[in-house]
CSV table of N, CA and C and ligand atoms in Angstrom, one decimal:
chain,number,residue,atom,x,y,z
M,5,MET,N,85.6,90.1,90.6
M,5,MET,CA,85.9,89.2,89.5
M,5,MET,C,85.7,89.9,88.2
M,6,ARG,N,86.6,89.7,87.3
M,6,ARG,CA,86.5,90.2,85.9
M,6,ARG,C,86.0,89.2,85.0
M,7,ILE,N,84.9,89.6,84.2
M,7,ILE,CA,84.3,88.6,83.3
M,7,ILE,C,84.4,89.3,81.9
M,8,GLY,N,85.0,88.5,80.9
M,8,GLY,CA,85.1,88.9,79.6
M,8,GLY,C,83.9,88.4,78.8
M,9,ILE,N,83.2,89.3,78.0
M,9,ILE,CA,82.0,88.9,77.3
M,9,ILE,C,82.3,89.1,75.8
M,10,GLY,N,81.8,88.2,75.0
M,10,GLY,CA,82.0,88.3,73.5
M,10,GLY,C,80.7,87.8,72.8
M,11,ASN,N,80.5,88.4,71.7
M,11,ASN,CA,79.2,88.1,70.9
M,11,ASN,C,79.4,88.5,69.5
M,12,ASP,N,78.5,87.9,68.7
M,12,ASP,CA,78.4,88.3,67.3
M,12,ASP,C,77.1,89.1,67.1
M,13,HIS,N,76.8,89.4,65.8
M,13,HIS,CA,75.7,90.3,65.5
M,13,HIS,C,74.3,89.7,66.0
M,14,ALA,N,74.3,88.4,66.1
M,14,ALA,CA,73.0,87.7,66.5
M,14,ALA,C,72.7,87.9,68.0
M,15,ALA,N,73.6,88.5,68.7
M,15,ALA,CA,73.5,88.5,70.2
M,15,ALA,C,73.8,89.8,70.9
M,16,VAL,N,73.6,90.9,70.1
M,16,VAL,CA,73.9,92.2,70.6
M,16,VAL,C,73.0,92.6,71.8
M,17,ASP,N,71.7,92.4,71.5
M,17,ASP,CA,70.7,92.8,72.6
M,17,ASP,C,70.9,92.0,73.8
M,18,MET,N,71.1,90.7,73.6
M,18,MET,CA,71.2,89.8,74.8
M,18,MET,C,72.5,90.1,75.5
M,19,LYS,N,73.6,90.4,74.8
M,19,LYS,CA,74.8,90.8,75.4
M,19,LYS,C,74.7,92.0,76.3
M,20,ASN,N,74.0,93.0,75.8
M,20,ASN,CA,73.8,94.3,76.5
M,20,ASN,C,73.0,94.0,77.8
M,21,GLU,N,72.0,93.2,77.7
M,21,GLU,CA,71.2,92.8,79.0
M,21,GLU,C,72.1,92.1,80.0
M,22,ILE,N,72.9,91.2,79.5
M,22,ILE,CA,73.8,90.4,80.4
M,22,ILE,C,74.8,91.3,81.0
M,23,VAL,N,75.4,92.2,80.2
M,23,VAL,CA,76.4,93.1,80.8
M,23,VAL,C,75.8,93.9,82.0
M,24,ASN,N,74.6,94.4,81.8
M,24,ASN,CA,73.9,95.2,82.8
M,24,ASN,C,73.6,94.3,84.0
M,25,TYR,N,73.2,93.1,83.8
M,25,TYR,CA,72.9,92.1,84.8
M,25,TYR,C,74.1,91.8,85.7
M,26,LEU,N,75.2,91.6,85.0
M,26,LEU,CA,76.4,91.2,85.7
M,26,LEU,C,77.0,92.4,86.5
M,27,GLN,N,76.9,93.6,85.9
M,27,GLN,CA,77.4,94.8,86.5
M,27,GLN,C,76.6,95.1,87.8
M,28,GLU,N,75.2,94.9,87.7
M,28,GLU,CA,74.4,95.2,88.8
M,28,GLU,C,74.7,94.2,90.0
M,29,LYS,N,75.3,93.1,89.6
M,29,LYS,CA,75.7,92.1,90.7
M,29,LYS,C,77.1,92.4,91.2
M,30,GLY,N,77.7,93.4,90.6
M,30,GLY,CA,79.0,93.8,91.2
M,30,GLY,C,80.2,93.2,90.4
M,31,TYR,N,80.0,92.5,89.3
M,31,TYR,CA,81.1,92.0,88.5
M,31,TYR,C,81.7,93.1,87.6
M,32,GLU,N,82.9,93.0,87.4
M,32,GLU,CA,83.6,93.9,86.4
M,32,GLU,C,83.5,93.2,85.1
M,33,VAL,N,83.0,93.9,84.0
M,33,VAL,CA,82.7,93.2,82.8
M,33,VAL,C,83.6,93.9,81.7
M,34,VAL,N,84.3,93.1,80.9
M,34,VAL,CA,85.1,93.6,79.8
M,34,VAL,C,84.4,93.2,78.5
M,35,ASN,N,84.0,94.1,77.7
M,35,ASN,CA,83.2,93.8,76.4
M,35,ASN,C,84.2,93.6,75.2
M,36,TYR,N,84.3,92.4,74.8
M,36,TYR,CA,85.1,92.1,73.6
M,36,TYR,C,84.2,91.9,72.3
M,37,GLY,N,82.9,92.0,72.5
M,37,GLY,CA,82.0,91.6,71.4
M,37,GLY,C,81.7,92.8,70.5
M,38,THR,N,81.0,92.5,69.4
M,38,THR,CA,80.5,93.5,68.5
M,38,THR,C,79.3,94.2,69.1
M,39,ASN,N,79.2,95.5,68.8
M,39,ASN,CA,78.0,96.3,69.3
M,39,ASN,C,77.1,96.7,68.2
M,40,THR,N,77.2,96.1,67.0
M,40,THR,CA,76.3,96.4,65.9
M,40,THR,C,75.7,95.2,65.4
M,41,TYR,N,74.6,95.4,64.6
M,41,TYR,CA,73.9,94.2,64.0
M,41,TYR,C,74.5,93.8,62.7
M,42,GLU,N,75.5,94.5,62.3
M,42,GLU,CA,76.1,94.2,61.0
M,42,GLU,C,76.8,92.8,61.1
M,43,SER,N,76.5,92.0,60.0
M,43,SER,CA,77.0,90.7,60.0
M,43,SER,C,78.5,90.6,60.2
M,44,CYS,N,78.9,89.7,61.1
M,44,CYS,CA,80.3,89.6,61.4
M,44,CYS,C,80.7,88.2,61.6
M,45,HIS,N,81.9,87.9,62.0
M,45,HIS,CA,82.4,86.5,62.1
M,45,HIS,C,82.7,86.1,63.5
M,46,TYR,N,81.8,85.2,64.0
M,46,TYR,CA,81.9,84.8,65.4
M,46,TYR,C,83.2,84.3,65.9
M,47,PRO,N,84.1,83.6,65.0
M,47,PRO,CA,85.3,83.1,65.5
M,47,PRO,C,86.2,84.2,66.1
M,48,GLU,N,86.2,85.4,65.5
M,48,GLU,CA,87.0,86.5,66.0
M,48,GLU,C,86.7,86.7,67.5
M,49,TYR,N,85.4,86.7,67.9
M,49,TYR,CA,85.1,87.0,69.2
M,49,TYR,C,85.3,85.9,70.2
M,50,GLY,N,85.1,84.7,69.7
M,50,GLY,CA,85.4,83.5,70.5
M,50,GLY,C,86.9,83.5,70.9
M,51,LYS,N,87.7,83.8,69.9
M,51,LYS,CA,89.2,83.8,70.0
M,51,LYS,C,89.6,84.9,71.0
M,52,LYS,N,89.0,86.1,70.8
M,52,LYS,CA,89.4,87.2,71.7
M,52,LYS,C,89.1,86.9,73.2
M,53,VAL,N,87.9,86.4,73.5
M,53,VAL,CA,87.6,86.1,74.9
M,53,VAL,C,88.4,84.9,75.3
M,54,GLY,N,88.6,83.9,74.5
M,54,GLY,CA,89.4,82.7,74.9
M,54,GLY,C,90.8,83.2,75.3
M,55,GLU,N,91.4,84.1,74.5
M,55,GLU,CA,92.7,84.5,74.8
M,55,GLU,C,92.7,85.4,76.1
M,56,ALA,N,91.7,86.2,76.3
M,56,ALA,CA,91.7,87.0,77.5
M,56,ALA,C,91.6,86.1,78.7
M,57,VAL,N,90.9,85.0,78.6
M,57,VAL,CA,90.8,84.0,79.8
M,57,VAL,C,92.1,83.3,79.9
M,58,ALA,N,92.7,82.8,78.8
M,58,ALA,CA,93.9,82.0,78.9
M,58,ALA,C,95.1,82.9,79.4
M,59,THR,N,95.1,84.1,79.1
M,59,THR,CA,96.2,85.0,79.6
M,59,THR,C,96.0,85.6,81.0
M,60,GLY,N,94.8,85.4,81.5
M,60,GLY,CA,94.5,85.9,82.8
M,60,GLY,C,94.0,87.4,82.8
M,61,GLU,N,93.8,87.9,81.6
M,61,GLU,CA,93.3,89.3,81.5
M,61,GLU,C,91.9,89.4,82.1
M,62,VAL,N,91.2,88.3,82.0
M,62,VAL,CA,89.9,88.2,82.8
M,62,VAL,C,89.9,86.9,83.5
M,63,ASP,N,89.0,86.7,84.4
M,63,ASP,CA,88.9,85.5,85.2
M,63,ASP,C,88.1,84.4,84.5
M,64,LEU,N,87.0,84.8,83.9
M,64,LEU,CA,86.1,83.9,83.2
M,64,LEU,C,85.5,84.6,82.0
M,65,GLY,N,85.0,83.8,81.0
M,65,GLY,CA,84.4,84.4,79.8
M,65,GLY,C,83.0,83.9,79.6
M,66,ILE,N,82.2,84.8,79.0
M,66,ILE,CA,80.9,84.4,78.5
M,66,ILE,C,80.8,84.8,77.1
M,67,LEU,N,80.3,83.8,76.3
M,67,LEU,CA,80.2,84.0,74.8
M,67,LEU,C,78.7,83.8,74.4
M,68,ILE,N,78.3,84.6,73.5
M,68,ILE,CA,76.9,84.5,72.9
M,68,ILE,C,76.9,84.7,71.4
M,69,CYS,N,76.4,83.7,70.7
M,69,CYS,CA,76.1,83.9,69.3
M,69,CYS,C,74.7,83.4,69.0
M,70,GLY,N,74.4,83.0,67.8
M,70,GLY,CA,73.0,82.6,67.5
M,70,GLY,C,72.7,81.3,68.3
M,71,THR,N,73.6,80.4,68.3
M,71,THR,CA,73.4,79.1,69.0
M,71,THR,C,74.3,78.9,70.2
M,72,GLY,N,75.4,79.6,70.2
M,72,GLY,CA,76.5,79.4,71.2
M,72,GLY,C,77.5,78.4,70.7
M,73,VAL,N,77.2,77.7,69.6
M,73,VAL,CA,78.1,76.6,69.1
M,73,VAL,C,79.3,77.2,68.5
M,74,GLY,N,79.2,78.0,67.4
M,74,GLY,CA,80.4,78.4,66.7
M,74,GLY,C,81.3,79.2,67.5
M,75,ILE,N,80.8,80.1,68.4
M,75,ILE,CA,81.7,80.9,69.2
M,75,ILE,C,82.4,80.1,70.2
M,76,SER,N,81.8,79.1,70.8
M,76,SER,CA,82.4,78.2,71.7
M,76,SER,C,83.5,77.3,71.1
M,77,LEU,N,83.2,76.9,69.9
M,77,LEU,CA,84.2,76.1,69.1
M,77,LEU,C,85.5,76.9,68.9
M,78,ALA,N,85.3,78.1,68.6
M,78,ALA,CA,86.5,79.0,68.4
M,78,ALA,C,87.3,79.2,69.7
M,79,ALA,N,86.5,79.4,70.8
M,79,ALA,CA,87.2,79.6,72.1
M,79,ALA,C,88.0,78.4,72.5
M,80,ASN,N,87.4,77.2,72.2
M,80,ASN,CA,88.0,76.0,72.7
M,80,ASN,C,89.3,75.7,71.9
M,81,LYS,N,89.5,76.4,70.8
M,81,LYS,CA,90.8,76.2,70.1
M,81,LYS,C,92.0,77.0,70.7
M,82,VAL,N,91.6,77.8,71.7
M,82,VAL,CA,92.7,78.6,72.4
M,82,VAL,C,93.2,77.7,73.5
M,83,LYS,N,94.5,77.5,73.6
M,83,LYS,CA,95.1,76.7,74.6
M,83,LYS,C,94.7,77.2,76.0
M,84,GLY,N,94.2,76.3,76.8
M,84,GLY,CA,93.9,76.6,78.2
M,84,GLY,C,92.4,76.9,78.4
M,85,VAL,N,91.6,77.0,77.3
M,85,VAL,CA,90.2,77.2,77.4
M,85,VAL,C,89.4,76.0,77.5
M,86,ARG,N,88.4,76.0,78.4
M,86,ARG,CA,87.4,74.9,78.5
M,86,ARG,C,86.1,75.6,78.4
M,87,ALA,N,85.5,75.6,77.2
M,87,ALA,CA,84.3,76.3,77.0
M,87,ALA,C,83.1,75.3,76.9
M,88,VAL,N,82.0,75.7,77.5
M,88,VAL,CA,80.8,74.8,77.4
M,88,VAL,C,79.6,75.6,76.8
M,89,VAL,N,78.8,74.9,76.0
M,89,VAL,CA,77.6,75.5,75.5
M,89,VAL,C,76.5,75.0,76.4
M,90,CYS,N,75.6,75.8,77.0
M,90,CYS,CA,74.6,75.4,77.9
M,90,CYS,C,73.2,76.0,77.5
M,91,SER,N,72.2,75.2,77.5
M,91,SER,CA,70.8,75.8,77.3
M,91,SER,C,70.0,75.6,78.6
M,92,GLU,N,70.6,75.1,79.6
M,92,GLU,CA,69.9,74.9,80.9
M,92,GLU,C,70.9,75.0,82.0
M,93,PRO,N,70.4,75.3,83.3
M,93,PRO,CA,71.4,75.6,84.4
M,93,PRO,C,72.1,74.3,84.9
M,94,TYR,N,71.5,73.1,84.9
M,94,TYR,CA,72.1,72.0,85.5
M,94,TYR,C,73.5,71.7,84.9
M,95,SER,N,73.5,71.7,83.5
M,95,SER,CA,74.8,71.4,82.9
M,95,SER,C,75.8,72.5,83.2
M,96,ALA,N,75.3,73.7,83.3
M,96,ALA,CA,76.2,74.9,83.6
M,96,ALA,C,76.9,74.7,84.9
M,97,LYS,N,76.1,74.3,85.9
M,97,LYS,CA,76.6,74.1,87.3
M,97,LYS,C,77.6,72.9,87.3
M,98,LEU,N,77.2,71.8,86.7
M,98,LEU,CA,78.1,70.6,86.7
M,98,LEU,C,79.4,70.9,85.8
M,99,SER,N,79.3,71.7,84.8
M,99,SER,CA,80.4,72.0,84.0
M,99,SER,C,81.5,72.7,84.8
M,100,ARG,N,81.1,73.4,85.8
M,100,ARG,CA,82.1,74.1,86.7
M,100,ARG,C,82.6,73.1,87.7
M,101,GLN,N,81.6,72.4,88.4
M,101,GLN,CA,82.0,71.5,89.4
M,101,GLN,C,82.9,70.3,89.0
M,102,HIS,N,82.6,69.8,87.8
M,102,HIS,CA,83.3,68.6,87.3
M,102,HIS,C,84.4,68.9,86.2
M,103,ASN,N,84.1,69.8,85.4
M,103,ASN,CA,84.9,70.1,84.2
M,103,ASN,C,85.8,71.3,84.3
M,104,ASN,N,85.5,72.1,85.4
M,104,ASN,CA,86.2,73.4,85.6
M,104,ASN,C,86.2,74.3,84.4
M,105,THR,N,85.1,74.4,83.8
M,105,THR,CA,85.0,75.3,82.6
M,105,THR,C,85.3,76.7,83.0
M,106,ASN,N,86.0,77.4,82.0
M,106,ASN,CA,86.3,78.8,82.3
M,106,ASN,C,85.6,79.7,81.3
M,107,VAL,N,84.9,79.1,80.3
M,107,VAL,CA,84.1,80.0,79.4
M,107,VAL,C,82.7,79.3,79.3
M,108,LEU,N,81.7,80.2,79.4
M,108,LEU,CA,80.3,79.7,79.2
M,108,LEU,C,79.7,80.3,78.0
M,109,ALA,N,79.1,79.5,77.2
M,109,ALA,CA,78.4,80.0,75.9
M,109,ALA,C,77.0,79.6,75.9
M,110,PHE,N,76.2,80.4,75.2
M,110,PHE,CA,74.8,80.0,75.0
M,110,PHE,C,74.3,80.8,73.8
M,111,GLY,N,73.1,80.4,73.3
M,111,GLY,CA,72.6,81.0,72.0
M,111,GLY,C,71.5,82.0,72.2
M,112,ALA,N,71.6,83.2,71.7
M,112,ALA,CA,70.6,84.2,71.8
M,112,ALA,C,69.3,83.8,71.0
M,113,ARG,N,69.5,82.9,70.0
M,113,ARG,CA,68.4,82.4,69.2
M,113,ARG,C,67.8,81.1,69.8
M,114,VAL,N,68.4,80.6,70.9
M,114,VAL,CA,68.0,79.4,71.5
M,114,VAL,C,67.2,79.5,72.8
M,115,ILE,N,67.8,80.4,73.7
M,115,ILE,CA,67.2,80.6,75.0
M,115,ILE,C,66.8,82.1,75.2
M,116,GLY,N,65.9,82.3,76.1
M,116,GLY,CA,65.5,83.6,76.5
M,116,GLY,C,66.4,84.2,77.5
M,117,ILE,N,66.2,85.5,77.8
M,117,ILE,CA,67.1,86.2,78.7
M,117,ILE,C,67.0,85.7,80.1
M,118,GLU,N,65.8,85.3,80.6
M,118,GLU,CA,65.7,84.8,82.0
M,118,GLU,C,66.4,83.5,82.1
M,119,MET,N,66.3,82.6,81.1
M,119,MET,CA,67.0,81.3,81.2
M,119,MET,C,68.5,81.6,81.2
M,120,ALA,N,68.9,82.6,80.4
M,120,ALA,CA,70.4,83.0,80.3
M,120,ALA,C,70.9,83.4,81.7
M,121,LYS,N,70.1,84.2,82.4
M,121,LYS,CA,70.5,84.7,83.7
M,121,LYS,C,70.6,83.5,84.7
M,122,MET,N,69.6,82.6,84.6
M,122,MET,CA,69.7,81.4,85.5
M,122,MET,C,70.9,80.6,85.2
M,123,ILE,N,71.2,80.4,84.0
M,123,ILE,CA,72.4,79.6,83.6
M,123,ILE,C,73.7,80.3,84.1
M,124,ILE,N,73.8,81.6,83.9
M,124,ILE,CA,74.9,82.4,84.4
M,124,ILE,C,75.1,82.3,85.9
M,125,ASP,N,74.0,82.4,86.6
M,125,ASP,CA,74.0,82.4,88.1
M,125,ASP,C,74.5,81.0,88.6
M,126,GLU,N,74.0,79.9,88.0
M,126,GLU,CA,74.4,78.6,88.4
M,126,GLU,C,75.9,78.4,88.1
M,127,TRP,N,76.3,78.9,87.0
M,127,TRP,CA,77.7,78.7,86.5
M,127,TRP,C,78.7,79.5,87.4
M,128,LEU,N,78.3,80.8,87.7
M,128,LEU,CA,79.2,81.6,88.5
M,128,LEU,C,79.3,81.2,90.0
M,129,ASN,N,78.2,80.6,90.5
M,129,ASN,CA,78.1,80.3,91.9
M,129,ASN,C,78.7,78.9,92.2
M,130,ALA,N,78.9,78.1,91.2
M,130,ALA,CA,79.5,76.8,91.4
M,130,ALA,C,81.0,76.8,91.5
M,131,GLU,N,81.5,75.9,92.2
M,131,GLU,CA,83.0,75.8,92.4
M,131,GLU,C,83.5,74.4,91.9
M,132,PHE,N,84.7,74.4,91.3
M,132,PHE,CA,85.3,73.2,90.9
M,132,PHE,C,85.6,72.3,92.1
M,133,LEU,N,85.2,71.0,92.0
M,133,LEU,CA,85.3,70.1,93.1
M,133,LEU,C,86.7,69.4,93.2
M,134,GLY,N,87.5,69.5,92.2
M,134,GLY,CA,88.8,68.9,92.3
M,134,GLY,C,88.8,67.4,92.4
M,135,GLY,N,89.8,66.8,93.1
M,135,GLY,CA,89.9,65.4,93.3
M,135,GLY,C,89.9,64.6,92.0
M,136,ARG,N,89.0,63.6,91.9
M,136,ARG,CA,89.0,62.8,90.7
M,136,ARG,C,88.7,63.6,89.4
M,137,HIS,N,88.0,64.7,89.7
M,137,HIS,CA,87.7,65.6,88.5
M,137,HIS,C,88.9,66.3,88.0
M,138,GLN,N,89.8,66.6,88.9
M,138,GLN,CA,91.1,67.2,88.5
M,138,GLN,C,91.9,66.3,87.5
M,139,THR,N,91.9,65.0,87.9
M,139,THR,CA,92.6,64.0,87.1
M,139,THR,C,92.0,64.0,85.7
M,140,ARG,N,90.7,64.1,85.6
M,140,ARG,CA,90.0,64.0,84.2
M,140,ARG,C,90.2,65.3,83.5
M,141,VAL,N,90.2,66.5,84.2
M,141,VAL,CA,90.5,67.7,83.5
M,141,VAL,C,91.9,67.8,83.0
M,142,ASP,N,92.8,67.3,83.8
M,142,ASP,CA,94.2,67.2,83.4
M,142,ASP,C,94.3,66.3,82.1
M,143,MET,N,93.6,65.3,82.0
M,143,MET,CA,93.6,64.4,80.8
M,143,MET,C,93.1,65.2,79.6
M,144,ILE,N,92.1,66.0,79.8
M,144,ILE,CA,91.6,66.8,78.7
M,144,ILE,C,92.6,67.8,78.2
M,145,MET,N,93.2,68.4,79.2
M,145,MET,CA,94.2,69.5,78.8
M,145,MET,C,95.5,68.9,78.2
M,146,ALA,N,95.8,67.7,78.6
M,146,ALA,CA,97.0,67.0,78.0
M,146,ALA,C,96.8,66.8,76.5
M,147,ILE,N,95.6,66.7,76.0
M,147,ILE,CA,95.3,66.5,74.6
M,147,ILE,C,95.8,67.6,73.8
M,148,GLU,N,95.8,68.8,74.4
M,148,GLU,CA,96.3,70.0,73.7
M,148,GLU,C,97.8,69.9,73.3
M,149,ASP,N,98.5,69.2,74.1
M,149,ASP,CA,100.0,69.1,73.8
M,149,ASP,C,100.4,67.9,72.9
M,150,GLU,N,99.4,67.1,72.5
M,150,GLU,CA,99.7,65.9,71.7
M,150,GLU,C,100.2,66.3,70.3
M,151,ARG,N,99.7,67.4,69.7
M,151,ARG,CA,100.0,67.8,68.3
M,151,ARG,C,100.2,69.3,68.3
M,152,GLU,N,101.4,69.7,67.9
M,152,GLU,CA,101.6,71.2,67.9
M,152,GLU,C,101.4,71.7,66.4
H,208,RB5,C1,75.2,83.7,62.6
H,208,RB5,O1,74.2,83.7,61.6
H,208,RB5,C2,75.3,82.4,63.2
H,208,RB5,O2,75.8,81.4,62.4
H,208,RB5,C3,76.1,82.4,64.5
H,208,RB5,O3,75.5,83.4,65.4
H,208,RB5,C4,76.1,81.2,65.4
H,208,RB5,O4,74.9,80.7,65.6
H,208,RB5,C5,77.1,80.2,64.9
H,208,RB5,O5,77.3,79.1,65.5
């Protein structure tokens, strides 16, 4: 599985640790984030990873900024993206099972590295349950086509 990862200046260290963590687990990781502490604009990276997921360049995306909020908002503007911000593993797991999220975001200034790893594990190991959840996800995605 290919995972695209993106981050701003607030999350360079955490991004590097997460890349190593994922690679050790056998995932192929594509780095779309910044690698320097120089102040930058998180929407650029949310968009890059969102587009990589939407086009199938990668299977799933992980985004990290200070809070995870801004970068996930940007990703969610890309058609086909369902990004979730999580600070704990339960919501991460349910976001896959019920909402079929394809991008996971969290904040390097909000959670520690061990919590981030737990969140990632729950998210990657969960599977979409379909059925009534598919109907609801379809309803979410239909909103994208209401206004061009
Ligand atoms: C950068 O200072 C900060 O605004 C950004 O990392 C993020 O938290 C935005 O949502």
